[in-house]
Short mmCIF file of C-alpha atoms in Angstrom, two decimals:
data_model
loop_
_atom_site.label_atom_id
_atom_site.label_comp_id
_atom_site.label_asym_id
_atom_site.label_seq_id
_atom_site.Cartn_x
_atom_site.Cartn_y
_atom_site.Cartn_z
CA MET A 29 24.26 18.43 -19.91
CA THR A 30 24.87 15.39 -21.67
CA THR A 31 22.87 14.32 -24.46
CA ARG A 32 20.73 11.57 -25.64
CA ALA A 33 22.52 9.06 -27.93
CA MET A 34 20.23 6.50 -29.87
CA THR A 35 21.17 3.66 -32.38
CA ALA A 36 18.43 1.18 -31.03
CA ARG A 37 15.41 1.61 -29.16
CA LEU A 38 13.63 -1.19 -26.67
CA ARG A 39 9.79 -0.63 -26.86
CA VAL A 40 7.33 -1.90 -23.91
CA ARG A 41 3.48 -1.40 -24.54
CA GLY A 42 1.35 -3.03 -22.33
CA TRP A 43 -0.60 -2.87 -18.87
CA LEU A 44 0.01 -2.51 -15.29
CA HIS A 45 -2.84 -3.50 -13.39
CA ALA A 46 -3.90 -2.19 -9.62
CA VAL A 47 -4.06 -4.83 -6.91
CA SER A 48 -5.04 -2.49 -4.60
CA PRO A 49 -6.49 0.82 -4.84
CA LEU A 50 -4.43 4.08 -5.92
CA HIS A 51 -3.79 7.59 -5.42
CA VAL A 52 -2.15 9.93 -7.32
CA GLY A 53 -2.54 13.19 -6.25
CA GLY A 54 -3.62 16.08 -8.93
CA ALA A 55 -4.74 19.41 -8.00
CA GLY A 56 -7.72 19.87 -5.86
CA GLN A 57 -9.77 23.18 -6.01
CA ASP A 58 -12.10 23.09 -2.52
CA PRO A 59 -8.87 22.64 0.44
CA ASN A 60 -11.94 21.18 2.88
CA ALA A 61 -13.11 18.32 -0.13
CA ALA A 62 -10.94 14.80 0.07
CA LEU A 63 -7.39 14.97 -1.83
CA SER A 64 -8.12 14.73 -5.55
CA VAL A 65 -6.72 11.88 -8.13
CA ALA A 66 -4.76 13.61 -11.26
CA LEU A 67 -6.97 14.08 -13.66
CA ASP A 68 -5.60 15.00 -17.70
CA GLY A 69 -7.01 17.73 -19.99
CA ARG A 70 -9.99 16.01 -20.35
CA GLY A 71 -10.75 15.05 -17.05
CA ARG A 72 -10.03 11.32 -17.06
CA PRO A 73 -7.82 9.33 -14.15
CA TYR A 74 -3.99 9.07 -15.07
CA VAL A 75 -0.55 8.62 -13.88
CA PRO A 76 1.81 11.04 -15.16
CA GLY A 77 5.01 9.33 -16.47
CA THR A 78 7.35 11.56 -13.63
CA SER A 79 5.77 9.80 -10.62
CA LEU A 80 5.84 6.35 -12.68
CA ALA A 81 9.95 7.10 -13.57
CA GLY A 82 10.81 7.83 -10.11
CA ALA A 83 8.88 4.74 -8.87
CA LEU A 84 10.39 2.40 -11.88
CA ARG A 85 14.04 3.73 -11.00
CA SER A 86 13.87 3.26 -7.29
CA LEU A 87 12.43 -0.20 -7.86
CA LEU A 88 15.19 -1.49 -10.58
CA HIS A 89 17.65 0.28 -8.19
CA PRO A 90 17.02 -0.30 -4.35
CA GLY A 91 18.95 1.81 -1.85
CA PRO A 92 21.74 3.51 -1.81
CA ASP A 93 25.02 2.39 -3.77
CA PRO A 94 27.80 1.94 -1.44
CA ALA A 95 30.69 2.65 -4.01
CA THR A 96 29.22 5.69 -5.81
CA GLY A 97 26.54 6.66 -2.65
CA PRO A 98 23.10 7.51 -3.90
CA ARG A 99 23.17 7.97 -7.28
CA GLY A 100 24.48 4.36 -8.60
CA ARG A 101 26.73 4.57 -12.20
CA THR A 102 23.67 2.07 -13.75
CA ALA A 103 21.32 4.25 -12.48
CA ASN A 104 22.43 7.75 -13.89
CA ASP A 105 22.85 6.21 -16.95
CA LEU A 106 19.83 4.97 -17.52
CA TRP A 107 17.55 7.39 -15.73
CA GLY A 108 19.74 10.66 -16.11
CA TYR A 109 20.94 12.81 -13.01
CA ALA A 110 22.06 16.33 -12.75
CA GLU A 111 24.50 17.39 -9.97
CA SER A 112 23.41 20.35 -7.59
CA ARG A 113 24.26 23.59 -8.55
CA SER A 114 26.45 22.48 -12.15
CA LYS A 115 26.13 22.01 -14.94
CA ASP A 116 26.81 18.42 -15.08
CA GLY A 117 24.26 15.84 -15.80
CA THR A 118 22.80 13.50 -18.67
CA VAL A 119 19.62 13.01 -19.92
CA SER A 120 17.19 9.80 -19.11
CA ARG A 121 17.82 7.44 -22.18
CA ILE A 122 14.05 5.67 -20.60
CA VAL A 123 11.13 7.75 -21.37
CA VAL A 124 7.95 7.13 -19.51
CA ARG A 125 4.92 8.15 -21.05
CA ASP A 126 1.80 9.57 -19.06
CA ALA A 127 -0.39 6.31 -18.04
CA LEU A 128 -4.34 6.94 -18.52
CA ILE A 129 -6.60 5.04 -15.91
CA THR A 130 -8.83 2.44 -17.69
CA ALA A 131 -11.81 0.10 -16.95
CA GLY A 132 -9.96 -2.38 -19.48
CA THR A 133 -7.40 -3.58 -21.68
CA GLY A 134 -9.20 -2.93 -24.87
CA LEU A 135 -7.36 -0.53 -27.80
CA ASP A 136 -8.88 1.52 -30.82
CA GLU A 137 -7.66 1.82 -34.11
CA ASP A 138 -5.02 4.65 -33.36
CA ASP A 139 -3.81 1.69 -30.42
CA LEU A 140 -4.76 4.48 -27.41
CA PRO A 141 -6.77 3.06 -24.78
CA SER A 142 -10.82 2.77 -25.52
CA GLU A 143 -11.95 1.84 -21.64
CA ALA A 144 -10.88 5.28 -19.82
CA LEU A 145 -12.33 4.56 -16.28
CA ASP A 146 -15.21 6.66 -14.99
CA ALA A 147 -14.30 9.11 -12.75
CA ALA A 148 -17.73 7.91 -11.24
CA ARG A 149 -16.27 4.74 -10.10
CA LEU A 150 -13.83 6.61 -7.77
CA GLU A 151 -14.28 6.02 -4.18
CA THR A 152 -13.04 7.91 -1.39
CA ARG A 153 -10.80 6.70 1.66
CA PHE A 154 -10.23 8.20 5.60
CA SER A 155 -7.75 8.59 7.70
CA VAL A 156 -7.54 9.46 11.02
CA GLY A 157 -4.65 9.58 13.50
CA ILE A 158 -5.55 8.50 17.00
CA ASP A 159 -4.29 10.50 20.25
CA ARG A 160 -2.27 8.14 22.72
CA ARG A 161 -3.72 9.70 25.60
CA GLY A 162 -7.63 10.64 25.07
CA GLY A 163 -7.88 7.22 22.52
CA VAL A 164 -9.73 9.73 19.97
CA ALA A 165 -9.24 11.63 17.21
CA ALA A 166 -6.09 13.77 17.15
CA HIS A 167 -6.90 17.44 16.45
CA GLY A 168 -5.86 18.26 12.61
CA PHE A 169 -5.28 14.32 11.50
CA LEU A 170 -8.55 13.42 9.82
CA HIS A 171 -8.34 13.29 5.86
CA ALA A 172 -9.53 11.69 2.68
CA ARG A 173 -8.48 11.34 -0.21
CA THR A 174 -10.19 9.91 -3.43
CA VAL A 175 -8.47 6.46 -4.61
CA VAL A 176 -8.45 4.78 -8.14
CA PRO A 177 -10.71 1.15 -7.11
CA LYS A 178 -8.88 -2.00 -7.61
CA GLY A 179 -9.04 -4.29 -10.58
CA SER A 180 -8.35 -0.90 -12.08
CA TYR A 181 -5.68 -0.67 -15.20
CA LEU A 182 -2.77 1.45 -16.40
CA ARG A 183 -1.60 1.70 -19.73
CA PHE A 184 1.97 1.54 -19.58
CA GLU A 185 4.48 2.72 -22.23
CA LEU A 186 7.77 2.53 -22.33
CA ASP A 187 11.26 3.39 -24.88
CA LEU A 188 14.75 2.78 -23.77
CA ASN A 189 17.15 4.73 -26.06
CA ALA A 190 19.55 2.63 -26.35
CA THR A 191 23.82 2.46 -28.77
CA GLU A 192 25.77 -0.09 -30.05
CA ARG A 193 27.82 0.35 -26.83
CA THR A 194 24.83 -0.02 -23.89
CA LEU A 195 22.34 -1.88 -25.92
CA LYS A 196 23.41 -5.82 -24.25
CA ASP A 197 23.42 -4.55 -20.58
CA ASP A 198 20.11 -2.33 -21.42
CA ARG A 199 18.36 -5.80 -22.45
CA GLU A 200 19.52 -7.24 -19.17
CA GLN A 201 18.16 -4.45 -17.26
CA LEU A 202 15.07 -4.17 -19.06
CA LYS A 203 14.35 -7.84 -18.61
CA ARG A 204 15.23 -7.42 -14.86
CA LEU A 205 12.56 -4.17 -14.72
CA LEU A 206 9.93 -6.02 -16.21
CA ARG A 207 10.53 -9.28 -14.08
CA LEU A 208 9.92 -7.50 -10.97
CA LEU A 209 7.05 -5.32 -12.57
CA HIS A 210 5.43 -8.87 -13.61
CA ASP A 211 5.95 -10.11 -9.83
CA GLY A 212 4.11 -7.35 -8.10
CA GLY A 213 6.86 -5.30 -7.25
CA LEU A 214 5.97 -1.68 -8.08
CA ARG A 215 3.68 0.56 -5.64
CA VAL A 216 3.20 4.03 -6.61
CA GLY A 217 1.59 7.24 -5.26
CA ALA A 218 0.27 8.06 -1.55
CA ALA A 219 0.27 5.83 1.56
CA ARG A 220 2.17 3.17 -0.38
CA THR A 221 2.99 1.36 2.90
CA ARG A 222 -0.61 1.28 3.80
CA GLY A 223 -2.26 -0.45 1.57
CA LEU A 224 -2.36 1.71 -2.44
CA GLY A 225 -0.76 1.91 -4.62
CA HIS A 226 -0.16 -2.03 -5.53
CA LEU A 227 0.38 -2.42 -9.20
CA GLU A 228 1.59 -5.80 -11.28
CA LEU A 229 2.52 -5.85 -15.02
CA ALA A 230 -0.21 -8.14 -16.91
CA GLY A 231 2.29 -10.09 -18.80
CA GLU A 232 -0.11 -12.04 -21.47
CA HIS A 233 -1.00 -7.97 -22.22
CA THR A 234 2.63 -6.84 -22.68
CA GLU A 235 4.60 -6.85 -26.11
CA VAL A 236 8.07 -5.45 -26.10
CA ARG A 237 10.24 -4.98 -29.53
CA GLU A 238 13.43 -3.77 -30.39
CA GLU A 239 13.67 -1.53 -33.46
CA ASP A 240 17.08 -1.03 -35.20
CA PHE A 241 17.86 3.05 -35.92
CA GLY A 242 21.31 1.40 -37.63
CA SER A 243 20.34 1.29 -41.10
CA PRO A 244 18.01 1.77 -43.42
CA ALA A 245 15.85 -1.16 -43.36
CA GLY A 246 15.64 -0.98 -39.81
CA LEU A 247 15.07 2.90 -39.59
CA LEU A 248 12.02 2.09 -41.94
CA ALA A 249 10.90 -0.72 -39.87
CA ALA A 250 10.87 1.44 -36.81
CA LEU A 251 8.46 4.22 -38.90
CA GLY A 252 6.07 1.49 -40.08
CA GLY A 253 5.47 0.07 -35.99
CA ALA A 254 7.40 -2.52 -36.80
CA GLY A 255 10.79 -4.23 -35.28
CA THR A 256 12.09 -7.70 -33.72
CA PRO A 257 9.57 -8.43 -31.51
CA TRP A 258 10.51 -10.17 -27.50
CA ASP A 259 9.50 -13.90 -26.76
CA SER A 260 7.63 -12.90 -23.33
CA GLU A 261 9.05 -16.37 -21.86
CA GLU A 262 12.55 -14.58 -21.76
CA TRP A 263 12.05 -11.90 -19.67
CA LYS A 264 9.93 -13.82 -17.36
CA LYS A 265 13.06 -16.21 -16.49
CA ALA A 266 15.12 -12.88 -16.29
CA SER A 267 17.31 -12.89 -12.63
CA PRO A 268 15.72 -9.86 -10.43
CA PRO A 269 18.02 -7.80 -8.62
CA ALA A 270 18.06 -9.48 -4.62
CA ARG A 271 15.63 -8.04 -2.15
CA GLN A 272 16.72 -7.68 1.44
CA THR A 273 12.81 -8.15 2.33
CA MET A 274 10.82 -10.42 4.62
CA SER A 275 7.53 -11.05 3.69
CA VAL A 276 4.62 -12.63 7.00
CA LYS A 277 1.54 -13.77 5.11
CA ILE A 278 -1.30 -14.14 8.32
CA THR A 279 -4.11 -16.85 8.08
CA TRP A 280 -6.96 -16.06 10.04
CA SER A 281 -10.44 -16.20 10.78
CA PRO A 282 -12.84 -14.06 12.67
CA ALA A 283 -13.85 -15.07 16.25
CA ALA A 284 -16.71 -12.45 16.45
CA PRO A 285 -18.02 -9.68 13.63
CA VAL A 286 -14.93 -8.10 12.30
CA MET A 287 -15.40 -4.74 10.26
CA VAL A 288 -13.82 -1.57 9.55
CA ARG A 289 -16.68 1.11 9.86
CA SER A 290 -17.38 2.76 6.58
CA ALA A 291 -17.61 7.08 7.24
CA ALA A 292 -20.84 6.99 5.34
CA ASP A 293 -24.12 5.59 7.14
CA GLY A 294 -26.77 4.33 5.70
CA PHE A 295 -30.56 4.85 5.69
CA MET A 296 -31.83 0.89 6.34
CA VAL A 297 -28.38 0.86 8.53
CA ASP A 298 -26.68 3.37 10.74
CA ALA A 299 -23.08 1.54 10.64
CA ILE A 300 -22.06 -0.37 7.70
CA PRO A 301 -18.79 -1.84 6.62
CA LEU A 302 -16.07 -0.35 4.38
CA ALA A 303 -16.71 -2.00 0.91
CA SER A 304 -14.37 -1.44 -1.81
CA ALA A 305 -14.96 -2.53 -5.40
CA VAL A 306 -13.13 -5.84 -6.78
CA GLU A 307 -14.51 -6.21 -9.94
CA PRO A 308 -17.53 -4.50 -12.34
CA GLY A 309 -20.58 -4.63 -10.40
CA LYS A 310 -19.52 -6.58 -7.15
CA VAL A 311 -17.64 -4.71 -4.04
CA ALA A 312 -16.31 -6.84 -0.74
CA LEU A 313 -15.50 -5.84 2.72
CA VAL A 314 -11.86 -4.47 3.05
CA LEU A 315 -10.09 -4.00 5.97
CA PRO A 316 -7.82 -0.70 4.63
CA GLY A 317 -3.82 -1.62 5.17
CA THR A 318 -3.83 1.99 6.77
CA SER A 319 -6.31 0.32 9.73
CA LEU A 320 -4.11 -2.63 10.07
CA LYS A 321 -0.86 -1.00 10.02
CA GLY A 322 -2.67 1.51 12.77
CA VAL A 323 -3.66 -0.87 15.15
CA LEU A 324 0.06 -3.05 14.44
CA ARG A 325 1.54 0.18 15.52
CA SER A 326 -0.36 0.59 18.38
CA ARG A 327 0.43 -2.32 19.73
CA ALA A 328 4.13 -1.87 19.23
CA GLU A 329 4.30 1.65 20.67
CA GLN A 330 2.50 -0.30 23.71
CA ILE A 331 5.34 -2.76 24.34
CA GLU A 332 8.01 -0.24 23.63
CA ARG A 333 6.27 2.37 26.18
CA THR A 334 5.79 0.13 28.45
CA VAL A 335 9.32 -1.82 28.72
CA LEU A 336 11.10 1.60 28.15
CA ARG A 337 8.44 3.37 31.32
CA ARG A 338 7.65 5.97 28.57
CA ASP A 339 4.16 7.89 28.71
CA ALA A 340 3.39 9.43 25.70
CA PRO A 341 3.28 13.27 26.23
CA ALA A 342 -0.16 15.41 26.10
CA ALA A 343 -0.71 18.99 25.62
CA ALA A 344 -3.22 20.64 27.94
CA HIS A 345 -6.96 20.86 26.84
CA ASP A 346 -6.83 24.19 26.72
CA ALA A 347 -3.61 24.50 24.88
CA PRO A 348 -4.41 26.03 20.99
CA ALA A 349 -4.86 23.99 18.09
CA THR A 350 -1.25 23.72 17.14
CA ASP A 351 0.11 22.92 20.86
CA ARG A 352 -2.30 19.78 20.35
CA SER A 353 -0.98 18.55 16.84
CA ALA A 354 2.49 18.97 17.63
CA ALA A 355 1.96 17.07 20.76
CA PHE A 356 0.27 13.97 18.55
CA ARG A 357 3.58 14.80 16.71
CA ARG A 358 6.01 14.35 19.40
CA GLN A 359 3.82 11.03 20.73
CA LEU A 360 4.77 9.58 16.67
CA ASP A 361 8.06 10.53 16.67
CA GLN A 362 9.04 9.66 20.23
CA LEU A 363 10.15 5.64 19.93
CA ASP A 364 12.91 4.44 17.77
CA ALA A 365 11.99 0.80 17.02
CA VAL A 366 8.46 1.83 16.48
CA ARG A 367 9.66 4.99 14.23
CA ALA A 368 12.06 2.30 12.58
CA LEU A 369 9.15 0.06 11.83
CA PHE A 370 6.43 2.23 10.93
CA GLY A 371 7.77 5.89 10.16
CA ALA A 372 7.48 9.33 10.75
CA ALA A 373 7.45 12.80 9.52
CA PRO A 374 10.57 14.09 8.53
CA LEU A 375 12.14 17.06 10.19
CA GLY A 376 13.70 18.09 6.73
CA GLU A 377 17.11 17.95 8.78
CA PRO A 378 20.46 16.73 7.18
CA ASP A 379 20.60 12.55 7.45
CA ASP A 380 17.34 12.96 9.17
CA PRO A 381 15.75 8.66 9.30
CA ARG A 382 12.40 9.61 9.98
CA GLY A 383 10.36 9.13 7.14
CA ILE A 384 8.60 5.87 5.25
CA GLY A 385 8.47 3.14 7.62
CA ALA A 386 10.03 -0.38 6.68
CA VAL A 387 6.60 -2.13 7.18
CA THR A 388 4.31 -2.00 4.34
CA VAL A 389 0.55 -3.51 5.09
CA ASP A 390 -1.30 -4.35 2.18
CA ASP A 391 -5.67 -4.17 2.32
CA CYS A 392 -7.28 -7.32 3.62
CA TYR A 393 -10.45 -8.02 1.37
CA ALA A 394 -13.71 -10.79 2.38
CA THR A 395 -13.50 -13.51 -0.12
CA ASP A 396 -17.14 -13.35 -0.93
CA PRO A 397 -17.75 -10.28 -3.02
CA VAL A 398 -21.32 -8.70 -2.79
CA PRO A 399 -23.84 -6.84 -5.97
CA ALA A 400 -22.65 -3.64 -6.09
CA ARG A 401 -26.23 -2.66 -6.90
CA ALA A 402 -27.60 -4.44 -3.07
CA TRP A 403 -24.75 -2.85 -1.32
CA GLU A 404 -25.89 0.77 -2.94
CA ALA A 405 -29.06 -0.05 -1.61
CA VAL A 406 -27.95 0.29 1.84
CA HIS A 407 -27.33 3.65 1.43
CA GLU A 408 -31.25 4.54 0.01
CA PRO A 409 -34.53 4.94 2.17
CA ALA A 410 -35.95 1.73 2.34
CA ALA A 411 -39.83 1.65 2.34
CA LYS A 412 -41.80 1.91 5.01
CA ASP A 413 -43.38 -1.34 6.04
CA ALA A 414 -42.52 -2.72 9.52
CA ASP A 415 -43.37 -6.37 8.67
CA ALA A 416 -41.16 -6.75 5.88
CA THR A 417 -37.29 -6.80 5.83
CA PRO A 418 -36.18 -4.38 2.66
CA PRO A 419 -35.01 -6.85 -0.02
CA ALA A 420 -31.57 -5.22 0.12
CA LEU A 421 -31.07 -7.24 3.68
CA VAL A 422 -32.48 -9.92 2.41
CA GLU A 423 -29.86 -10.14 -0.14
CA LEU A 424 -26.94 -9.55 2.19
CA ARG A 425 -28.20 -12.10 4.17
CA LYS A 426 -26.97 -14.27 1.78
CA HIS A 427 -23.17 -12.92 2.23
CA LYS A 428 -23.43 -13.26 5.87
CA LEU A 429 -24.53 -9.83 6.71
CA GLU A 430 -26.47 -9.11 9.16
CA ARG A 431 -28.24 -5.98 10.49
CA ALA A 432 -28.02 -5.48 14.68
CA ASP A 433 -29.72 -3.42 16.45
CA HIS A 434 -28.53 -1.53 19.90
CA VAL A 435 -29.60 0.68 22.14
CA ALA A 436 -27.84 2.75 25.29
CA ILE A 437 -29.72 2.04 28.66
CA ASP A 438 -30.23 4.85 30.63
CA ARG A 439 -28.47 4.38 34.00
CA TRP A 440 -31.69 6.37 35.92
CA THR A 441 -34.40 5.11 34.44
CA GLY A 442 -33.37 1.73 33.31
CA GLY A 443 -35.18 2.60 30.25
CA ALA A 444 -33.68 3.07 26.36
CA ALA A 445 -32.26 6.31 26.63
CA ASP A 446 -33.12 8.71 24.24
CA GLY A 447 -31.98 8.81 20.54
CA ARG A 448 -29.54 5.98 21.49
CA LEU A 449 -30.54 3.39 19.36
CA TYR A 450 -28.80 2.67 16.55
CA SER A 451 -28.09 -0.81 14.12
CA VAL A 452 -25.10 -1.71 12.78
CA LEU A 453 -24.52 -4.19 9.66
CA GLU A 454 -22.38 -6.91 11.09
CA PRO A 455 -20.64 -9.26 9.05
CA HIS A 456 -20.92 -13.15 10.28
CA GLY A 457 -18.48 -15.87 9.61
CA VAL A 458 -17.00 -14.00 6.73
CA ALA A 459 -14.40 -15.61 5.28
CA TRP A 460 -11.33 -13.37 4.47
CA ASP A 461 -8.15 -13.45 2.39
CA PRO A 462 -5.26 -13.52 4.53
CA ILE A 463 -3.12 -10.37 6.06
CA ASN A 464 -0.05 -9.55 3.98
CA LEU A 465 3.05 -7.76 5.01
CA THR A 466 6.20 -6.49 3.73
CA VAL A 467 9.17 -5.39 5.64
CA ASP A 468 12.05 -3.98 4.05
CA LEU A 469 15.06 -4.96 5.94
CA GLY A 470 17.42 -3.38 3.73
CA ARG A 471 15.85 -0.07 4.88
CA LEU A 472 16.06 -1.07 8.17
CA ALA A 473 19.80 -2.07 7.67
CA HIS A 474 20.92 0.96 5.96
CA HIS A 475 19.06 4.23 7.47
CA HIS A 476 18.32 2.67 11.47
CA ALA A 477 21.61 0.27 11.47
CA ASP A 478 21.44 1.42 15.18
CA ILE A 479 18.44 -0.37 16.07
CA ASP A 480 18.18 -2.69 13.16
CA GLU A 481 17.56 -6.02 15.68
CA PRO A 482 15.61 -3.78 18.27
CA ALA A 483 13.40 -3.20 15.73
CA GLN A 484 12.85 -6.79 14.17
CA ALA A 485 12.64 -7.64 17.54
CA LEU A 486 9.37 -5.74 18.25
CA LEU A 487 7.78 -6.96 15.23
CA LEU A 488 8.14 -10.24 16.19
CA LEU A 489 6.29 -9.38 19.86
CA VAL A 490 3.71 -7.95 17.57
CA LEU A 491 3.06 -10.95 15.47
CA ARG A 492 3.31 -13.57 18.79
CA ASP A 493 0.80 -11.42 20.50
CA LEU A 494 -1.81 -11.09 17.14
CA LYS A 495 -1.26 -15.18 16.74
CA ALA A 496 -2.01 -15.17 20.47
CA GLY A 497 -5.76 -13.74 20.19
CA ARG A 498 -4.34 -10.30 21.98
CA ILE A 499 -4.86 -7.63 19.32
CA PRO A 500 -8.78 -7.05 18.19
CA VAL A 501 -9.04 -5.38 14.62
CA GLY A 502 -11.43 -2.86 13.44
CA TYR A 503 -14.69 -1.15 14.53
CA ALA A 504 -16.46 -1.57 18.05
CA THR A 505 -13.47 -3.70 19.63
CA ASN A 506 -14.31 -2.97 23.52
CA ARG A 507 -17.95 -4.01 22.61
CA GLY A 508 -18.06 -7.46 21.42
CA MET A 509 -16.37 -6.89 17.74
CA GLY A 510 -12.56 -7.67 16.60
CA ASP A 511 -11.65 -10.49 18.17
CA ILE A 512 -9.83 -12.65 15.68
CA THR A 513 -7.93 -16.08 15.23
CA VAL A 514 -4.99 -16.92 13.82
CA HIS A 515 -4.33 -19.86 12.53
CA ASP A 516 -1.10 -19.59 10.92
CA ILE A 517 1.89 -17.20 10.12
CA THR A 518 4.22 -17.64 7.90
CA LEU A 519 7.24 -15.69 7.39
CA THR A 520 9.58 -15.51 3.95
CA LEU A 521 12.72 -14.41 4.36
CA PRO A 522 16.10 -14.74 2.25
CA ASP A 523 17.87 -17.54 4.85
CA HIS A 524 13.99 -19.23 4.66
CA PRO A 525 12.83 -18.65 0.95
CA ASP A 526 10.31 -21.47 1.29
CA GLY A 527 9.16 -19.72 4.29
CA VAL A 528 9.32 -20.64 7.85
CA GLU A 529 6.40 -20.93 10.69
CA LEU A 530 6.46 -17.92 13.37
CA ASP A 531 6.65 -20.19 16.54
CA ASP A 532 9.73 -22.27 14.58
CA TYR A 533 11.31 -18.70 13.97
CA LEU A 534 11.38 -17.55 17.34
CA ALA A 535 12.79 -20.66 18.57
CA GLY A 536 15.61 -20.35 15.94
CA ASP A 537 19.25 -19.14 16.36
CA THR A 538 18.59 -15.54 14.83
CA ALA A 539 15.41 -14.81 17.02
CA ARG A 540 17.91 -15.31 19.88
CA GLU A 541 20.48 -12.80 17.97
CA LEU A 542 16.96 -10.88 18.07
CA THR A 543 16.36 -11.10 21.59
CA ALA A 544 19.94 -9.79 22.64
CA GLY A 545 19.39 -6.60 20.40
CA TRP A 546 15.96 -6.27 22.15
CA CYS A 547 17.00 -6.59 25.73
CA ALA A 548 20.58 -4.33 25.34
CA TYR A 549 18.07 -1.84 23.72
CA ILE A 550 15.58 -1.52 26.27
CA ASP A 551 18.89 -1.61 28.70
CA GLY A 552 20.20 1.37 26.57
CA SER A 553 23.66 -0.11 25.63
CA THR A 554 22.22 0.52 22.35
CA ALA A 555 22.54 4.28 20.82
#
């Protein structure tokens, strides 16, 4: 194992801003409880340096190197490597420290974070798999995870140990990494393609300095915490590595109440929308990436199953639980184009293309935040006064949230069915941010080269149906909710860096080529 030489050090001290909730798992004690986040020895949420280092390496060196295989020479030199069943390898020249999660960017007199995030601010997100035959929750596929709220900060500390031979190239590599982080390209932790783990470098709170260990003066300056500072404008102008991605921006508005139901019922209202913290003292309604990605995947499966005439497999009603779970996994693994876009659990076989999908869907938030205290009051018992509307509901009306009562009708008597009266806190006319998708075209081209074009064509069909108003979103879509009006879908690709509208793209030459690939896939001429 080669040791780590050093005559200079490039040191970064700053903050990563969580622009979405984040989950990096820890050691949970209760198997029936929500998956916990990682906590340090003092019980504070943090992200281990090992998790950050892996994500940073993938960000700076995406995909395999065609010349040297999965481990490119540049990546190996910076981040180190170890050969399997061999003593060959090198130590990483980049040191990434554990990142404490905080509520702000304050530092104490020792330059340590002074605003550690209160564990009480952690939220819980639920996910469920839907059986394609029954339309209900698949057996064994309901789970919950604790997440760090949006708007939190991670203390970011990175050192790059350089030599005279590598210093010039190391400067360029670090500038590229900082530029990628500043542009918001880092995703860390679980459910990265479903709205979680999106981080951006807070450039105004980041300092970079270069320390010289090749002279006594430089060594003394480094020991005193000094060094040559970098101009932030210099690394912000660095040329980032080329990315083969397609960004999709969907501008929309609700044509009916649109919400994803929270797993927790309220006291004043039975069914309430899912909300998440967006700033201290404020929450906003959210359509989580898990739900949005599930909606898009469901439509893609419907299209592919229809053209291929392929029904979803099902287990017998009296089958053991393991058989029912296995049947659901077969449903997810059955369609090649859908699997390439949205992912499937890997089987652990050599050259298995299964795994993370090419499509990433971000959380979508309402634009009008709601005071957290009013939102919390919905979960509390209201005063028993039939003639007065609870103050919390009065406050929520200002944010276009209205309680609506519903009842099931007894088919025999024509009256209200016993125990079937319930209420929903419905959002009427709430404005939402655009829905944002990112498609990793490089992943499709490398891991799914045989169905690259059919998979892209399938996604375009889904987007076309979404724009045509054929895909409802969220809760109670069979009961008058979830209809949306899509105003514009803009695609940003390497060939269209300034963006192109979906209809214009579908009328272009590239779309015709994708259509030919899709037709060949349907006919069976594509492997």
